[in-house]
PDB file of C-alpha atoms in Angstrom:
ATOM      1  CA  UNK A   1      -6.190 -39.635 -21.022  1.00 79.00           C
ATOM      2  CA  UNK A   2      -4.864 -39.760 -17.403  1.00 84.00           C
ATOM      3  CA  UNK A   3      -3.062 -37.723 -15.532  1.00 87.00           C
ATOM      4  CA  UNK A   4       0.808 -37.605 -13.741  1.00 89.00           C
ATOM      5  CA  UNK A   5       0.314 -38.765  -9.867  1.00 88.00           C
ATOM      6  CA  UNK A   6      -0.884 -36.249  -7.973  1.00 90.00           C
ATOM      7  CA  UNK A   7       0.418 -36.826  -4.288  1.00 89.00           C
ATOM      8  CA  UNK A   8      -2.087 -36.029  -1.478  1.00 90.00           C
ATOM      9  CA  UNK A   9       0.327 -36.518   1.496  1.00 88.00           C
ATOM     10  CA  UNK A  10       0.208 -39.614   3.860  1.00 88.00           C
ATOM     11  CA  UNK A  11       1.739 -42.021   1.349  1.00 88.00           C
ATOM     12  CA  UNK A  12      -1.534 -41.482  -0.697  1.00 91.00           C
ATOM     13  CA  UNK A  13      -1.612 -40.658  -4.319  1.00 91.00           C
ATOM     14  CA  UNK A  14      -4.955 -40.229  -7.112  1.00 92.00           C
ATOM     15  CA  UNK A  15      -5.259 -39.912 -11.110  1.00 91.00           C
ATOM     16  CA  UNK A  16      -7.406 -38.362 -12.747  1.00 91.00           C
ATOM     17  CA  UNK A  17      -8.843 -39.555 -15.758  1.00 90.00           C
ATOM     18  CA  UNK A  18     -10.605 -37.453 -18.381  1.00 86.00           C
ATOM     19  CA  UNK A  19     -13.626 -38.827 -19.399  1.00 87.00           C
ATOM     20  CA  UNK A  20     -15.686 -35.845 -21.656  1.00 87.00           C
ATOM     21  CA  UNK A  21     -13.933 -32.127 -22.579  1.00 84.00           C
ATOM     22  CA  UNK A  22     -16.209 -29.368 -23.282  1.00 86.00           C
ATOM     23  CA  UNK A  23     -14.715 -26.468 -24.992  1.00 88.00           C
ATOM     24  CA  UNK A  24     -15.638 -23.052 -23.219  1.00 90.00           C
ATOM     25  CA  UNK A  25     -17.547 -20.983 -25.190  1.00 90.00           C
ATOM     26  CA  UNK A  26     -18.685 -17.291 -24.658  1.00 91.00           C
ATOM     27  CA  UNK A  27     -21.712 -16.600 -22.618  1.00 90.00           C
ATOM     28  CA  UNK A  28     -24.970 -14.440 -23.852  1.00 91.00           C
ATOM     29  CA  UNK A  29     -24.881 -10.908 -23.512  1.00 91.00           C
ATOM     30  CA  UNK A  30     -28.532 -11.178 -21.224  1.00 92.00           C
ATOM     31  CA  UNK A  31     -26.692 -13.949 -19.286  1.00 91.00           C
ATOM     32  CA  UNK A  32     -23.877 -11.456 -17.663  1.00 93.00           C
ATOM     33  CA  UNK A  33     -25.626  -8.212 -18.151  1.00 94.00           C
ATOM     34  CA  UNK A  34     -26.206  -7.549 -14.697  1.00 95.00           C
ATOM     35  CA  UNK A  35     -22.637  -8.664 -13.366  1.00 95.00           C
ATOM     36  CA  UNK A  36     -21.205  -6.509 -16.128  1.00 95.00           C
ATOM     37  CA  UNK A  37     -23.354  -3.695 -15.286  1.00 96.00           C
ATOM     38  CA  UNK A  38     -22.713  -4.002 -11.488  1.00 96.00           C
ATOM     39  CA  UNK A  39     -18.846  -4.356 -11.902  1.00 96.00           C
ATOM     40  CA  UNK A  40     -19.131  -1.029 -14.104  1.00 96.00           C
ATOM     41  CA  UNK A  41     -20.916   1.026 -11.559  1.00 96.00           C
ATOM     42  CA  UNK A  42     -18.345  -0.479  -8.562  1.00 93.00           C
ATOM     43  CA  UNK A  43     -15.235   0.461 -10.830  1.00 93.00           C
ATOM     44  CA  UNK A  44     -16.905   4.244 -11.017  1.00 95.00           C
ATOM     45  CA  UNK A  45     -17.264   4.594  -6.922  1.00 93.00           C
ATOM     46  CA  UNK A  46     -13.802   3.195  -6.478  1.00 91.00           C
ATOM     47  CA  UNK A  47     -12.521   6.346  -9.120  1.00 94.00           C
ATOM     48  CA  UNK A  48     -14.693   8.856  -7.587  1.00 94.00           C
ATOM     49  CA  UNK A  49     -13.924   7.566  -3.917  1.00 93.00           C
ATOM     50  CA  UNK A  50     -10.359   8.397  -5.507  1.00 94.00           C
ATOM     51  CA  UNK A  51     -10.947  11.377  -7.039  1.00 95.00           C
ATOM     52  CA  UNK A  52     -12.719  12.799  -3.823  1.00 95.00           C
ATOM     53  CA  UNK A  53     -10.180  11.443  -1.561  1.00 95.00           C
ATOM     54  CA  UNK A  54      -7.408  13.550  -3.511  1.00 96.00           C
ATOM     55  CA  UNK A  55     -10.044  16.481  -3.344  1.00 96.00           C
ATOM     56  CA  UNK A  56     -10.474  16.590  -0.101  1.00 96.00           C
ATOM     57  CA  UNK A  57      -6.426  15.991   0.528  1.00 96.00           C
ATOM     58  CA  UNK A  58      -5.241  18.910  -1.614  1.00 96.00           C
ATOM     59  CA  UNK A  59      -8.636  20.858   0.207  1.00 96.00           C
ATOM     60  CA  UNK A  60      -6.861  20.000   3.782  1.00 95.00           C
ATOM     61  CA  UNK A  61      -3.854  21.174   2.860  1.00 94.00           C
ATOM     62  CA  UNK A  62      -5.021  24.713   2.888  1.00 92.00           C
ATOM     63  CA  UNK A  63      -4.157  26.591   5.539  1.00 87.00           C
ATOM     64  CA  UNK A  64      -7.347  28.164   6.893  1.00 90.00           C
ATOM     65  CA  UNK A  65      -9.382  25.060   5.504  1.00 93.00           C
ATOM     66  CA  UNK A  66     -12.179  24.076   8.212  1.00 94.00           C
ATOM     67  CA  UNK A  67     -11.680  19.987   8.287  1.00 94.00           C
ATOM     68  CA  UNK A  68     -14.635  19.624  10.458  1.00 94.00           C
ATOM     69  CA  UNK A  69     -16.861  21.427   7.398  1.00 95.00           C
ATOM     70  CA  UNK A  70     -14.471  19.432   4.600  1.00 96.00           C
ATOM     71  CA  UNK A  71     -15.092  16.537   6.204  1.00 94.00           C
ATOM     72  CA  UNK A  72     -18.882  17.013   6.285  1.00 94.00           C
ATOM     73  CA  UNK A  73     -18.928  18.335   2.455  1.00 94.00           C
ATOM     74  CA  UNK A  74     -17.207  14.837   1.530  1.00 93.00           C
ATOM     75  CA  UNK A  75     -18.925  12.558   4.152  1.00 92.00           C
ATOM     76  CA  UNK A  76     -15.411  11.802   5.655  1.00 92.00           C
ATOM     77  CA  UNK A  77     -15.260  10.768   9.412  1.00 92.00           C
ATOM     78  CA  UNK A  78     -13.026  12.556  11.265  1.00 93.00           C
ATOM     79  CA  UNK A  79     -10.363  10.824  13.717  1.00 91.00           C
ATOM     80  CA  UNK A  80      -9.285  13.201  16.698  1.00 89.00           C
ATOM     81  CA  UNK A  81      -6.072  14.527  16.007  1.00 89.00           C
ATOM     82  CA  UNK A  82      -3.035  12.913  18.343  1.00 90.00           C
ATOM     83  CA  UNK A  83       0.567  12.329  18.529  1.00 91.00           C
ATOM     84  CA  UNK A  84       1.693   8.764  16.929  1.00 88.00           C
ATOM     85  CA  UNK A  85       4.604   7.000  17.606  1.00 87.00           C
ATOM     86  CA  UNK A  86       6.850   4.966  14.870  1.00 84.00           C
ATOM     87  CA  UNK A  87       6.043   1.947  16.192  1.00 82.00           C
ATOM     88  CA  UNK A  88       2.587   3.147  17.489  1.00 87.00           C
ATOM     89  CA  UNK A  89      -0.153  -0.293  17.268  1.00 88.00           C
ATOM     90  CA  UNK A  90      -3.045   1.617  17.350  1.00 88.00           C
ATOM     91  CA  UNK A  91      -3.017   2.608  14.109  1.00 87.00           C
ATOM     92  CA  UNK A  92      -3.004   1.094  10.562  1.00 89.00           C
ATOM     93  CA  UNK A  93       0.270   0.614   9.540  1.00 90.00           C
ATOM     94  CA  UNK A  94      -0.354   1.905   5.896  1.00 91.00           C
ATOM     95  CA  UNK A  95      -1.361   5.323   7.557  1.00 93.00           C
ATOM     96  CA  UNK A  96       1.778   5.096   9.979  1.00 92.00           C
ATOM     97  CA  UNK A  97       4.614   4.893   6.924  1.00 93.00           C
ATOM     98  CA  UNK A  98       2.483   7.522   4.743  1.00 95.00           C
ATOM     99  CA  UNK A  99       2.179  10.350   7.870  1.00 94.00           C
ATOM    100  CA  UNK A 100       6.081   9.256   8.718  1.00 93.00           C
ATOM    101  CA  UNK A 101       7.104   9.853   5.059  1.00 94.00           C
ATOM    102  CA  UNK A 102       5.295  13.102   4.093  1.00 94.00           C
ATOM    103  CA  UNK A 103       8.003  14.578   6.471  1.00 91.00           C
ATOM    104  CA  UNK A 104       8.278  17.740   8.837  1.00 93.00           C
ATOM    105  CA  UNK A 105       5.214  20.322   7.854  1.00 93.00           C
ATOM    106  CA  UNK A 106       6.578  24.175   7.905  1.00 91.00           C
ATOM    107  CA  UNK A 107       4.996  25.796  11.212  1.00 89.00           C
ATOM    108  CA  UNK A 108       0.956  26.761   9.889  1.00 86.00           C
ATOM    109  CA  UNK A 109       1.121  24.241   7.176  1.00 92.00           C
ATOM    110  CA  UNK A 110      -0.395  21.003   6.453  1.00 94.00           C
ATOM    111  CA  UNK A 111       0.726  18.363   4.496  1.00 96.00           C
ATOM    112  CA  UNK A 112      -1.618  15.625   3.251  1.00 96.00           C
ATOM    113  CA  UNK A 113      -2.157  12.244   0.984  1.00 96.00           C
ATOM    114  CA  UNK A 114      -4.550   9.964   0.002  1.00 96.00           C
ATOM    115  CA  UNK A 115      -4.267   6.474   1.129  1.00 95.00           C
ATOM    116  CA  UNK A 116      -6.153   3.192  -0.223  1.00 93.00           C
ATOM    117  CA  UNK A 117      -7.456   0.942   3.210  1.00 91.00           C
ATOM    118  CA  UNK A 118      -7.033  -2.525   2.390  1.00 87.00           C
ATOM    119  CA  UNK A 119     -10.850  -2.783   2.452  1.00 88.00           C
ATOM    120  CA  UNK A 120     -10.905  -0.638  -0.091  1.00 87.00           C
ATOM    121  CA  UNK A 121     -11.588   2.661   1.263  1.00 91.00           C
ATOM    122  CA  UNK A 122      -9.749   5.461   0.978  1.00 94.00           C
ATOM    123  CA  UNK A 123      -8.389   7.362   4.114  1.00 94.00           C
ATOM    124  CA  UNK A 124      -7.053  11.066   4.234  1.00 96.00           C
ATOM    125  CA  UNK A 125      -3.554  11.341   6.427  1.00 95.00           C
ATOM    126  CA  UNK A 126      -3.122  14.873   7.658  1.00 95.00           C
ATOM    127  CA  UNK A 127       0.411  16.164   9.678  1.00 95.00           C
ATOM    128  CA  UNK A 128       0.009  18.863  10.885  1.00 92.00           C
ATOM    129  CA  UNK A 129       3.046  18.791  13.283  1.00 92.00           C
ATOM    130  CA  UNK A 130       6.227  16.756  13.905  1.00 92.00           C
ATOM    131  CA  UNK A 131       7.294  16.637  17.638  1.00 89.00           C
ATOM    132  CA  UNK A 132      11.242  14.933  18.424  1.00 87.00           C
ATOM    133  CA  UNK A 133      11.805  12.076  20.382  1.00 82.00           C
ATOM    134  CA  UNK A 134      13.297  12.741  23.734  1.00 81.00           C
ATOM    135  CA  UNK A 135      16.269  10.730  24.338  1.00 82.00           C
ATOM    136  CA  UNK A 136      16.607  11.356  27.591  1.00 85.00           C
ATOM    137  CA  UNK A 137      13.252   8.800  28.739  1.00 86.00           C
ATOM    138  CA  UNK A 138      15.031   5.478  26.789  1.00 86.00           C
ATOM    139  CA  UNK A 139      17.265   3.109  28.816  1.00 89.00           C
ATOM    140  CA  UNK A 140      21.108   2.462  27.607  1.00 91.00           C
ATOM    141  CA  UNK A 141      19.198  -0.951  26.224  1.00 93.00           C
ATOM    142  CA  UNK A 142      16.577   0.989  24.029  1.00 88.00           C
ATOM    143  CA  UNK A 143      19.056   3.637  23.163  1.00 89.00           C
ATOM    144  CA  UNK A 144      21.823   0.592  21.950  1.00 92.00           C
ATOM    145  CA  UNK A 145      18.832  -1.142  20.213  1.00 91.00           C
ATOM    146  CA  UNK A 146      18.167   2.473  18.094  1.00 87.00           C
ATOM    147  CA  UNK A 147      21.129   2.282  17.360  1.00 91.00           C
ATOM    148  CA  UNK A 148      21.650  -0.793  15.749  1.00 94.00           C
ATOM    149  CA  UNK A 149      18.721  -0.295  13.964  1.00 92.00           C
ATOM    150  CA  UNK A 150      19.691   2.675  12.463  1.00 92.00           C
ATOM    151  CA  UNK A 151      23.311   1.260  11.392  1.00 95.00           C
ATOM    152  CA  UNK A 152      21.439  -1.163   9.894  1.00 95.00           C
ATOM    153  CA  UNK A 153      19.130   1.161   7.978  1.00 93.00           C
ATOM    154  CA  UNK A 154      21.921   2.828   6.830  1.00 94.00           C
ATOM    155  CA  UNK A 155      23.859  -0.006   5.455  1.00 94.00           C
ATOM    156  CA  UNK A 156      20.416  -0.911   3.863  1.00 94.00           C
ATOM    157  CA  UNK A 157      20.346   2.189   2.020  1.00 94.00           C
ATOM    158  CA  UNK A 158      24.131   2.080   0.942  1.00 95.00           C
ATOM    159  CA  UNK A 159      23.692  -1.346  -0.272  1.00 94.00           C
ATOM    160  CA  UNK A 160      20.253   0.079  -2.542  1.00 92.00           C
ATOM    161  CA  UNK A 161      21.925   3.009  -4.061  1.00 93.00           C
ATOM    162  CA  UNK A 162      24.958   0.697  -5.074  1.00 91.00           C
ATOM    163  CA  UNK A 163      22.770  -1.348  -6.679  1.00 88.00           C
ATOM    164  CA  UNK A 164      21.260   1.465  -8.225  1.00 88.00           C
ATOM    165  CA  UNK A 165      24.201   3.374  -8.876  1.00 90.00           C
ATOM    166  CA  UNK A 166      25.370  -0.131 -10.992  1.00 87.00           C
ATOM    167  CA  UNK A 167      22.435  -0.975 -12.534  1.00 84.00           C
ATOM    168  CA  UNK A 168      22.082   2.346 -14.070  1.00 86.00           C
ATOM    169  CA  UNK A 169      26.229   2.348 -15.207  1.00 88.00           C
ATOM    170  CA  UNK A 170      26.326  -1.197 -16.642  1.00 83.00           C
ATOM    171  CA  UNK A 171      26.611  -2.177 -20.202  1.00 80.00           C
ATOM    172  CA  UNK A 172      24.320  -5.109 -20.989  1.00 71.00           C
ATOM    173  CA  UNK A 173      24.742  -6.732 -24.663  1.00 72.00           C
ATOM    174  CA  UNK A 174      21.469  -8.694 -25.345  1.00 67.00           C
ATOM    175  CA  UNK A 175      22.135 -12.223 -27.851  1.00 71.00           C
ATOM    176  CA  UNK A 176      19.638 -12.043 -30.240  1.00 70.00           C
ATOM    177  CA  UNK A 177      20.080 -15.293 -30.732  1.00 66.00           C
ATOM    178  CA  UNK A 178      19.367 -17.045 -27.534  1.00 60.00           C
ATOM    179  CA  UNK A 179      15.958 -16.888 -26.281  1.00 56.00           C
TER     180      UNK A 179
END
């Protein structure tokens, strides 16, 4: 049996032919023991990395919790606290939209999440304070380009909750008929 044409670019085109089909059949239990065994005992670190990530988080959120102690207890590494920016590069932007979204902390408290590194770590993001933008420093340019952005933002967000706001109030009639 051959294949369709299968074009490779360059006005250049192959076929395949199948000569021999060998159906797949399952392997030994001895033959995959050890990958099945090592994929079992990586699937339990990734749900205790999770489980002590989410530990230490709700830990952090205490008040009077000592991080550097917490952070020794878990084997955590511990990044000097700063000030970040929105649009600050230094840091990962996963971290970045989880510290911007867990929102304004009351004044003493702490608010905290667990966040999974796209190397498959997990990383602990603690606020601890929210400090406002000074408008003042920005140039008419930076201030129009907010601006924008923001009108934009908001139109975003009408446009989502209409769609919401519709999808939740229409009437859909399924044919049983059709598939």
């Amino acid at each position: 049996r051959n294949s369709d044409l299968i074009d490779l670019g360059d006005s250049r085109v192959v076929v395949l032919r199948i000569k021999d089909h060998q159906a797949s059949t399952p392997l030994a239990l001895e033959a995959v023991r050890d990958q099945i065994a090592a994929e079992l005992a990586e699937n339990q670190l990734v749900e205790r990395m999770r489980e002590d990530a989410e530990a230490l988080a709700a830990a952090l959120a205490e008040p009077d919790a000592d991080v550097m102690a917490l952070a020794e207890h878990y084997g955590a590494e511990v990044t000097e606290p700063r000030w970040f920016g929105r649009q600050d590069a230094e840091l990962d932007p996963a971290l970045l939209r989880t510290a911007f979204a867990l929102g304004r902390p009351e004044s003493g408290q702490r608010l905290t999440q667990p966040v999974l590194r796209p190397n498959g770590d997990y990383a602990v993001v603690m606020v601890s304070g929210v400090r406002d933008g000074d408008a003042s420093t920005l140039s008419e340019q930076e201030r129009q380009l907010l601006q924008a952005q923001i009108a934009q933002d908001r139109g975003l967000r009408e446009v989502d909750a209409l769609a919401r706001l519709l999808r939740d109030n229409a009437k859909i009639k399924l044919r049983q008929d059709m598939h």
